[in-house]
Tab-separated table of C-alpha atoms and ligand atoms in Angstrom:
chain	number	residue	atom	x	y	z
I	36	UNK	CA	56.354	43.577	100.726
I	37	UNK	CA	56.638	47.355	100.733
I	38	UNK	CA	56.978	49.175	104.037
I	39	UNK	CA	54.062	51.572	104.245
I	40	UNK	CA	53.993	52.372	107.931
I	41	UNK	CA	56.684	52.804	110.604
I	42	UNK	CA	55.761	53.650	114.199
I	43	UNK	CA	58.121	54.387	117.073
I	44	UNK	CA	56.480	53.341	120.326
I	45	UNK	CA	57.800	54.525	123.682
I	46	UNK	CA	56.414	52.825	126.762
I	47	UNK	CA	57.539	52.582	130.364
I	48	UNK	CA	55.845	49.650	132.130
I	49	UNK	CA	58.625	48.667	134.575
I	50	UNK	CA	61.216	50.764	132.765
I	51	UNK	CA	61.514	52.672	129.461
I	52	UNK	CA	61.435	50.772	126.168
I	53	UNK	CA	61.628	52.036	122.577
I	54	UNK	CA	60.092	49.767	119.930
I	55	UNK	CA	59.896	50.170	116.167
I	56	UNK	CA	56.872	48.645	114.444
I	57	UNK	CA	56.969	48.259	110.657
I	58	UNK	CA	53.895	47.382	108.590
I	59	UNK	CA	53.964	46.299	104.947
I	60	UNK	CA	51.392	46.910	102.240
I	61	UNK	CA	50.470	43.206	102.329
I	62	UNK	CA	49.668	43.351	106.017
I	63	UNK	CA	52.788	41.948	107.678
I	64	UNK	CA	54.106	43.610	110.823
I	65	UNK	CA	57.507	43.393	112.455
I	66	UNK	CA	58.933	44.654	115.760
I	67	UNK	CA	62.422	45.845	116.617
I	68	UNK	CA	63.977	46.903	119.932
I	69	UNK	CA	65.688	50.338	119.967
I	70	UNK	CA	66.071	50.781	123.733
I	71	UNK	CA	69.201	52.661	124.849
I	72	UNK	CA	69.065	52.832	128.619
I	73	UNK	CA	69.180	56.426	129.895
I	74	UNK	CA	69.338	57.949	126.376
I	75	UNK	CA	66.084	56.531	124.960
I	76	UNK	CA	64.702	59.678	123.350
I	77	UNK	CA	67.813	60.302	121.274
I	78	UNK	CA	67.134	57.016	119.448
I	79	UNK	CA	63.467	57.972	119.090
I	80	UNK	CA	64.529	61.200	117.368
I	81	UNK	CA	67.082	59.416	115.156
I	82	UNK	CA	64.422	56.958	114.047
I	83	UNK	CA	61.585	59.416	113.610
I	84	UNK	CA	63.533	62.234	111.999
I	85	UNK	CA	66.038	60.347	109.876
I	86	UNK	CA	65.183	56.670	109.418
I	87	UNK	CA	61.403	56.378	109.141
I	88	UNK	CA	61.197	58.773	106.149
I	89	UNK	CA	63.792	56.617	104.338
I	90	UNK	CA	61.971	53.367	105.046
I	91	UNK	CA	58.520	54.273	103.783
I	92	UNK	CA	58.120	52.832	100.278
I	93	UNK	CA	61.147	50.518	100.508
I	94	UNK	CA	61.202	46.731	100.043
I	95	UNK	CA	60.894	44.935	103.408
I	96	UNK	CA	62.447	41.748	102.030
I	97	UNK	CA	65.893	43.385	101.501
I	98	UNK	CA	67.341	42.990	105.004
I	99	UNK	CA	71.075	43.040	104.228
I	100	UNK	CA	70.749	45.877	101.732
I	101	UNK	CA	68.638	47.986	104.103
I	102	UNK	CA	71.230	47.461	106.856
I	103	UNK	CA	74.081	48.506	104.533
I	104	UNK	CA	72.083	51.488	103.299
I	105	UNK	CA	71.347	52.795	106.810
I	106	UNK	CA	74.936	52.161	107.955
I	107	UNK	CA	76.785	53.551	104.951
I	108	UNK	CA	74.519	56.267	103.590
I	109	UNK	CA	74.548	58.303	106.816
I	110	UNK	CA	78.348	58.682	106.460
I	111	UNK	CA	78.522	59.107	110.290
I	112	UNK	CA	78.910	55.497	111.317
I	113	UNK	CA	78.665	53.530	114.544
I	114	UNK	CA	77.815	54.927	117.966
I	115	UNK	CA	75.112	53.657	120.329
I	116	UNK	CA	72.289	55.898	119.066
I	117	UNK	CA	72.786	55.123	115.383
I	118	UNK	CA	73.308	51.416	115.936
I	119	UNK	CA	70.283	50.997	118.240
I	120	UNK	CA	68.149	52.634	115.534
I	121	UNK	CA	69.572	50.399	112.783
I	122	UNK	CA	69.156	47.388	115.089
I	123	UNK	CA	65.443	48.028	115.447
I	124	UNK	CA	64.966	48.171	111.679
I	125	UNK	CA	66.987	44.983	111.192
I	126	UNK	CA	65.003	43.055	113.838
I	127	UNK	CA	61.673	44.245	112.467
I	128	UNK	CA	62.642	43.139	108.952
I	129	UNK	CA	63.723	39.678	110.169
I	130	UNK	CA	60.433	39.447	112.089
I	131	UNK	CA	58.495	40.273	108.907
I	132	UNK	CA	60.485	37.847	106.760
I	133	UNK	CA	60.028	34.979	109.201
I	134	UNK	CA	56.314	35.705	109.590
I	135	UNK	CA	55.919	35.814	105.810
I	136	UNK	CA	57.705	32.459	105.602
I	137	UNK	CA	55.477	31.071	108.381
I	138	UNK	CA	58.543	30.083	110.430
I	139	UNK	CA	60.063	30.952	113.777
I	140	UNK	CA	63.070	33.167	113.073
I	141	UNK	CA	65.642	30.576	114.193
I	142	UNK	CA	64.617	28.410	111.239
I	143	UNK	CA	65.575	31.168	108.805
I	144	UNK	CA	68.890	31.620	110.637
I	145	UNK	CA	69.841	28.015	109.932
I	146	UNK	CA	67.638	25.999	112.271
I	147	UNK	CA	68.173	24.894	115.860
I	148	UNK	CA	71.644	23.802	116.948
I	149	UNK	CA	70.401	22.840	120.427
I	150	UNK	CA	67.175	22.240	122.328
I	151	UNK	CA	67.450	25.260	124.641
I	152	UNK	CA	69.727	28.044	125.843
I	153	UNK	CA	71.590	27.841	129.134
I	154	UNK	CA	70.868	31.116	130.940
I	155	UNK	CA	72.359	32.859	133.953
I	156	UNK	CA	70.612	35.037	136.500
I	157	UNK	CA	71.821	37.831	138.778
I	158	UNK	CA	72.337	36.951	142.420
I	159	UNK	CA	73.627	39.627	144.758
I	160	UNK	CA	73.769	40.598	148.395
I	161	UNK	CA	75.271	43.264	150.570
I	162	UNK	CA	76.504	40.492	152.849
I	163	UNK	CA	77.195	36.779	152.504
I	164	UNK	CA	73.921	35.624	154.046
I	165	UNK	CA	71.913	37.838	151.658
I	166	UNK	CA	74.013	36.627	148.747
I	167	UNK	CA	73.481	32.957	149.659
I	168	UNK	CA	69.701	33.560	149.923
I	169	UNK	CA	69.738	35.243	146.539
I	170	UNK	CA	71.677	32.342	144.954
I	171	UNK	CA	69.202	29.840	146.480
I	172	UNK	CA	66.263	31.873	145.249
I	173	UNK	CA	67.725	31.842	141.719
I	174	UNK	CA	68.260	28.089	141.928
I	175	UNK	CA	64.597	27.764	142.992
I	176	UNK	CA	63.702	29.694	139.823
I	177	UNK	CA	65.572	26.991	137.862
I	178	UNK	CA	68.760	28.932	137.107
I	179	UNK	CA	71.697	26.607	136.488
I	180	UNK	CA	74.285	29.385	136.252
I	181	UNK	CA	74.568	32.399	138.522
I	182	UNK	CA	76.229	35.811	138.378
I	183	UNK	CA	77.591	36.757	141.805
I	184	UNK	CA	77.846	40.432	142.835
I	185	UNK	CA	78.582	41.450	146.392
I	186	UNK	CA	78.573	44.468	148.658
I	187	UNK	CA	81.985	45.668	149.810
I	188	UNK	CA	82.641	46.701	153.425
I	189	UNK	CA	82.837	50.491	153.663
I	190	UNK	CA	80.947	51.169	150.409
I	191	UNK	CA	77.331	52.250	150.804
I	192	UNK	CA	75.796	51.664	147.384
I	193	UNK	CA	77.221	49.640	144.492
I	194	UNK	CA	75.545	49.175	141.126
I	195	UNK	CA	74.473	45.590	140.604
I	196	UNK	CA	73.643	44.862	144.251
I	197	UNK	CA	69.936	44.465	144.909
I	198	UNK	CA	68.540	46.286	147.870
I	199	UNK	CA	65.024	46.009	149.247
I	200	UNK	CA	65.041	49.694	150.166
I	201	UNK	CA	65.834	50.738	146.593
I	202	UNK	CA	62.894	48.761	145.251
I	203	UNK	CA	59.940	51.065	145.686
I	204	UNK	CA	57.550	48.370	144.508
I	205	UNK	CA	58.403	45.987	147.376
I	206	UNK	CA	58.667	42.266	146.650
I	207	UNK	CA	61.930	40.598	145.756
I	208	UNK	CA	64.939	42.892	145.993
I	209	UNK	CA	66.315	43.870	142.570
I	210	UNK	CA	68.689	46.546	141.444
I	211	UNK	CA	67.284	47.122	137.993
I	212	UNK	CA	63.791	48.269	138.964
I	213	UNK	CA	63.839	51.844	137.920
I	214	UNK	CA	61.172	53.708	139.890
I	215	UNK	CA	63.413	54.375	142.873
I	216	UNK	CA	66.090	55.648	140.520
I	217	UNK	CA	63.889	57.797	138.298
I	218	UNK	CA	64.306	61.506	138.301
I	219	UNK	CA	65.909	64.496	136.675
I	220	UNK	CA	69.359	63.565	137.998
I	221	UNK	CA	71.208	60.218	138.160
I	222	UNK	CA	72.019	58.686	141.538
I	223	UNK	CA	75.599	58.865	142.788
I	224	UNK	CA	77.204	55.706	144.176
I	225	UNK	CA	80.638	55.218	145.700
I	226	UNK	CA	83.593	53.088	144.769
I	227	UNK	CA	86.985	51.922	146.053
I	228	UNK	CA	88.795	49.325	143.948
I	229	UNK	CA	91.291	48.298	146.640
I	230	UNK	CA	88.506	47.454	149.106
I	231	UNK	CA	86.700	45.521	146.361
I	232	UNK	CA	89.830	43.544	145.431
I	233	UNK	CA	90.497	42.659	149.072
I	234	UNK	CA	86.938	41.456	149.570
I	235	UNK	CA	85.913	39.615	146.390
I	236	UNK	CA	88.128	36.465	146.424
I	237	UNK	CA	86.901	35.580	149.927
I	238	UNK	CA	83.305	35.870	148.751
I	239	UNK	CA	83.908	33.452	145.874
I	240	UNK	CA	85.668	31.058	148.241
I	241	UNK	CA	82.621	31.137	150.549
I	242	UNK	CA	80.203	30.655	147.630
I	243	UNK	CA	82.172	27.671	146.318
I	244	UNK	CA	82.304	26.129	149.801
I	245	UNK	CA	78.552	26.560	150.206
I	246	UNK	CA	77.344	25.611	146.708
I	247	UNK	CA	80.003	23.154	145.545
I	248	UNK	CA	82.211	22.916	142.459
I	249	UNK	CA	79.550	22.273	139.799
I	250	UNK	CA	77.538	25.515	139.727
I	251	UNK	CA	78.763	27.855	136.954
I	252	UNK	CA	79.565	31.232	138.579
I	253	UNK	CA	80.040	34.541	136.768
I	254	UNK	CA	81.116	38.004	137.880
I	255	UNK	CA	80.813	41.480	136.316
I	256	UNK	CA	83.720	43.872	136.978
I	257	UNK	CA	81.828	46.720	135.259
I	258	UNK	CA	84.924	48.330	133.701
I	259	UNK	CA	86.157	49.384	137.113
I	260	UNK	CA	89.708	47.967	137.186
I	261	UNK	CA	93.057	48.921	135.720
I	262	UNK	CA	94.767	46.153	133.684
I	263	UNK	CA	97.054	45.246	136.579
I	264	UNK	CA	94.186	45.130	139.074
I	265	UNK	CA	92.166	42.954	136.688
I	266	UNK	CA	95.118	40.626	136.153
I	267	UNK	CA	95.534	40.238	139.918
I	268	UNK	CA	91.830	39.569	140.421
I	269	UNK	CA	91.653	37.058	137.567
I	270	UNK	CA	94.611	35.182	139.071
I	271	UNK	CA	93.142	35.194	142.565
I	272	UNK	CA	89.789	33.912	141.311
I	273	UNK	CA	91.295	30.954	139.434
I	274	UNK	CA	90.766	28.477	142.310
I	275	UNK	CA	87.021	29.206	142.168
I	276	UNK	CA	86.737	28.265	138.495
I	277	UNK	CA	84.620	31.143	137.171
I	278	UNK	CA	82.564	30.692	134.016
I	279	UNK	CA	83.683	34.234	133.204
I	280	UNK	CA	84.936	37.546	134.536
I	281	UNK	CA	83.087	40.274	132.621
I	282	UNK	CA	84.238	43.792	131.702
I	283	UNK	CA	87.285	43.554	133.939
I	284	UNK	CA	88.768	46.741	132.423
I	285	UNK	CA	87.236	49.532	130.305
I	286	UNK	CA	86.228	47.691	127.143
I	287	UNK	CA	87.804	50.183	124.738
I	288	UNK	CA	91.415	49.178	125.362
I	289	UNK	CA	92.646	46.018	123.695
I	290	UNK	CA	96.127	46.547	125.114
I	291	UNK	CA	94.697	46.350	128.615
I	292	UNK	CA	93.160	42.964	127.859
I	293	UNK	CA	96.492	41.680	126.564
I	294	UNK	CA	98.045	42.427	129.903
I	295	UNK	CA	95.207	40.717	131.788
I	296	UNK	CA	95.428	37.690	129.494
I	297	UNK	CA	99.147	37.253	130.149
I	298	UNK	CA	98.470	36.717	133.829
I	299	UNK	CA	95.306	34.696	134.197
I	300	UNK	CA	93.337	31.781	132.777
I	301	UNK	CA	90.041	33.068	134.196
I	302	UNK	CA	87.785	33.317	131.097
I	303	UNK	CA	86.995	36.872	129.985
I	304	UNK	CA	83.759	38.321	128.562
I	305	UNK	CA	83.572	41.751	126.938
I	306	UNK	CA	81.349	43.825	124.728
I	307	UNK	CA	77.984	44.897	126.151
I	308	UNK	CA	78.809	48.505	125.213
I	309	UNK	CA	80.193	47.617	121.759
I	310	UNK	CA	78.269	48.716	118.665
I	311	UNK	CA	79.807	46.955	115.678
I	312	UNK	CA	81.738	43.912	114.558
I	313	UNK	CA	84.738	46.261	114.273
I	314	UNK	CA	84.811	46.688	118.048
I	315	UNK	CA	85.299	42.919	118.339
I	316	UNK	CA	87.666	42.461	115.396
I	317	UNK	CA	91.058	42.737	117.100
I	318	UNK	CA	90.175	41.251	120.479
I	319	UNK	CA	88.684	38.213	118.751
I	320	UNK	CA	91.613	37.826	116.341
I	321	UNK	CA	94.097	38.136	119.224
I	322	UNK	CA	91.985	35.733	121.329
I	323	UNK	CA	91.787	38.211	124.199
I	324	UNK	CA	88.252	37.193	125.169
I	325	UNK	CA	86.279	33.978	125.509
I	326	UNK	CA	82.721	35.339	125.246
I	327	UNK	CA	81.096	37.990	123.040
I	328	UNK	CA	78.815	40.166	125.206
I	329	UNK	CA	77.116	42.079	122.381
I	330	UNK	CA	73.345	42.440	122.242
I	331	UNK	CA	71.259	42.522	119.060
I	332	UNK	CA	69.858	45.860	120.258
I	333	UNK	CA	73.212	47.626	120.628
I	334	UNK	CA	75.215	45.878	117.902
I	335	UNK	CA	73.000	47.039	115.038
I	336	UNK	CA	70.711	44.013	114.918
I	337	UNK	CA	70.672	40.316	114.144
I	338	UNK	CA	72.541	40.695	110.841
I	339	UNK	CA	75.826	42.089	112.275
I	340	UNK	CA	75.724	40.027	115.486
I	341	UNK	CA	75.402	36.857	113.408
I	342	UNK	CA	78.448	37.947	111.406
I	343	UNK	CA	80.357	38.676	114.608
I	344	UNK	CA	79.561	35.210	115.959
I	345	UNK	CA	80.586	33.497	112.724
I	346	UNK	CA	83.899	35.361	112.846
I	347	UNK	CA	84.312	34.529	116.555
I	348	UNK	CA	83.696	30.853	115.824
I	349	UNK	CA	86.997	30.722	113.928
I	350	UNK	CA	88.687	31.380	117.271
I	351	UNK	CA	86.475	29.102	119.426
I	352	UNK	CA	84.957	32.173	121.066
I	353	UNK	CA	81.351	31.795	122.170
I	354	UNK	CA	78.323	33.975	122.726
I	355	UNK	CA	77.228	35.465	126.028
I	356	UNK	CA	74.699	37.980	124.751
I	357	UNK	CA	73.850	40.913	126.998
I	358	UNK	CA	70.405	40.349	128.508
I	359	UNK	CA	69.597	42.808	131.303
I	360	UNK	CA	66.050	44.163	131.591
I	361	UNK	CA	66.973	47.162	129.440
I	362	UNK	CA	67.009	44.821	126.440
I	363	UNK	CA	63.262	44.707	125.704
I	364	UNK	CA	61.370	41.423	125.279
I	365	UNK	CA	61.699	41.983	121.511
I	366	UNK	CA	65.496	42.220	121.709
I	367	UNK	CA	65.678	39.289	124.118
I	368	UNK	CA	63.554	37.068	121.891
I	369	UNK	CA	65.530	38.083	118.782
I	370	UNK	CA	68.804	37.037	120.390
I	371	UNK	CA	67.274	33.807	121.674
I	372	UNK	CA	66.567	32.874	118.033
I	373	UNK	CA	70.155	33.729	117.107
I	374	UNK	CA	71.532	31.821	120.105
I	375	UNK	CA	69.508	28.758	119.209
I	376	UNK	CA	70.785	28.784	115.627
I	377	UNK	CA	74.525	29.526	115.904
I	378	UNK	CA	77.003	26.732	116.607
I	379	UNK	CA	79.110	28.718	119.089
I	380	UNK	CA	76.419	29.615	121.628
I	381	UNK	CA	77.850	29.928	125.151
I	382	UNK	CA	75.295	31.258	127.619
I	383	UNK	CA	72.458	33.826	127.672
I	384	UNK	CA	72.035	36.459	130.375
I	385	UNK	CA	68.425	36.419	131.555
I	386	UNK	CA	67.162	38.766	134.279
I	387	UNK	CA	63.391	38.423	133.696
I	388	UNK	CA	61.205	41.443	133.003
I	389	UNK	CA	58.534	42.692	135.387
I	390	UNK	CA	54.855	41.701	135.218
I	391	UNK	CA	53.745	44.964	133.585
I	392	UNK	CA	56.371	44.581	130.851
I	393	UNK	CA	55.102	41.071	130.163
I	394	UNK	CA	51.598	42.473	129.641
I	395	UNK	CA	52.784	45.119	127.189
I	396	UNK	CA	54.906	42.612	125.245
I	397	UNK	CA	53.065	39.355	124.534
I	398	UNK	CA	55.788	36.734	124.286
I	399	UNK	CA	56.056	33.124	123.184
I	400	UNK	CA	59.453	32.169	124.620
I	401	UNK	CA	59.707	29.476	127.301
I	402	UNK	CA	61.889	29.156	130.414
I	403	UNK	CA	62.144	25.576	131.625
I	404	UNK	CA	64.741	23.704	133.675
I	405	UNK	CA	67.227	26.540	133.318
I	406	UNK	CA	66.889	26.695	129.536
I	407	UNK	CA	65.346	29.407	127.378
I	408	UNK	CA	63.651	28.674	124.056
I	409	UNK	CA	62.262	31.387	121.744
I	410	UNK	CA	59.124	29.361	120.904
I	411	UNK	CA	57.737	28.328	117.543
I	412	UNK	CA	55.442	31.205	116.623
I	413	UNK	CA	56.234	32.601	113.165
I	414	UNK	CA	58.664	35.517	113.392
I	415	UNK	CA	60.429	36.691	116.561
I	416	UNK	CA	57.423	35.639	118.611
I	417	UNK	CA	56.641	38.928	120.362
I	418	UNK	CA	53.643	41.225	119.789
I	419	UNK	CA	53.114	44.638	121.344
I	420	UNK	CA	49.778	45.318	123.028
I	421	UNK	CA	49.196	48.989	122.125
I	422	UNK	CA	46.499	49.538	124.757
I	423	UNK	CA	48.768	48.283	127.535
I	424	UNK	CA	51.755	50.226	126.155
I	425	UNK	CA	49.674	53.420	126.112
I	426	UNK	CA	49.127	53.197	129.867
I	427	UNK	CA	52.794	53.861	130.617
I	428	UNK	CA	54.255	57.135	129.280
I	429	UNK	CA	58.006	57.711	129.162
I	430	UNK	CA	59.685	58.706	132.425
I	431	UNK	CA	63.112	60.296	132.613
I	432	UNK	CA	65.485	57.698	134.101
I	433	UNK	CA	69.247	57.686	134.347
I	434	UNK	CA	71.740	55.006	135.250
I	435	UNK	CA	73.679	55.714	138.453
I	436	UNK	CA	77.343	56.738	138.406
I	437	UNK	CA	80.391	56.337	140.660
I	438	UNK	CA	82.645	58.764	142.479
I	439	UNK	CA	85.674	57.866	144.597
I	440	UNK	CA	85.910	59.062	148.209
I	441	UNK	CA	87.722	62.253	147.113
I	442	UNK	CA	85.005	63.050	144.569
I	443	UNK	CA	86.803	61.822	141.426
I	444	UNK	CA	84.487	60.349	138.780
I	445	UNK	CA	85.103	56.626	138.250
I	446	UNK	CA	83.850	53.951	135.851
I	447	UNK	CA	80.877	52.110	137.202
C	669	CS2	C1	75.089	44.857	133.272
C	669	CS2	C2	73.906	45.681	132.855
C	669	CS2	O1	73.848	42.990	132.640
C	669	CS2	C3	74.961	43.436	132.793
C	669	CS2	O2	75.975	42.794	132.609
C	669	CS2	O3	76.333	45.337	132.966
C	669	CS2	O4	73.034	45.696	133.928
C	669	CS2	C4	74.203	47.119	132.433
C	669	CS2	O5	74.716	47.831	133.483
C	669	CS2	C5	72.977	47.795	131.927
C	669	CS2	O6	72.500	47.093	130.823
C	669	CS2	C6	73.230	49.238	131.534
C	669	CS2	O7	72.136	49.728	130.856
C	670	MG	MG1	77.732	43.827	132.401
């Protein structure tokens, strides 16, 4: 099993995706997701210029050693570009190994620990009536857990709130469809934390009154609060029994989380922007979070995320892997296999890709009764249709950003 071909494929069906395809001399192929939203081409360059030349001629069966080699030999460790590139190699090698074994990947990772993965979807609305409709529409699509994001009076555009107008393609309102946001410059949105904090608890009260106590509800704070603001919000949301409050403060500061933790029992989820197990080390050890938000694509692959989850299991901390549409179907499927196998699975974020994406990436996962399953095809269970991929060239696309009313840049 010698790697004799490595292709980096960039395609933009509903949004940009970067995929690594490895081929071995005995005819096995493997796919890995290297998509870094808004900075895609930097990973393409890292792979093409620095990783592909090192892979050609190497043994595809040596997954751990290849990971260690790419991580340690570069000397310059970590960072989103490096780790997305290493992640793609790691996924592709697991895909090859599982295909060679004739097994779905989850079997190689230890076998299934459950029959399916509880998944949550993204409901949002500028106003309560829109939000309620969005929650109902997600329930109709079988979601049994719902993330709730709301507009805030006085703020025009907030990331995470779907708007029909922003969706150039028409159809169901979504906030992640890129075309309306594509261009040479990112879109500016506005933010005011005090208005948000005044408004949010009332929204959760209304949602609980309307949908009852059973429905698991989640909320993403998107790194926008100070520790004290997050502590106050967590405390005020306690009566509404959230499944989790995500990224309540900028994820880099462990001290901030300590302060939040001292004041609230609302469960906390952190880590979608983390790149290595080291980012999780102290907050897991100090039990400052309840859910690990890493994604295989941004954490350096299946190998390190599995290690992170094993470490987290010592502290009863569960998974809540990042699953927006900027994780490609390859990355999503890879983490479904991991989620099925580990003991401490919590929940999987699942936003659903667009129809064009589903034609480019042929997938074998299933979504039934609110549960995901990666399927039983050998490998990760995703193949890339090169003809379809070729129809959609890369398009420059940036994430939006926030400024306060006086023009100050703010976390979004
Ligand atoms: C969000 C993401 O899914 C989430 O929790 O935070 O939509 C995130 O903003 C994007 O993945 C950024 O690329
Ligand atoms: Mg998030």
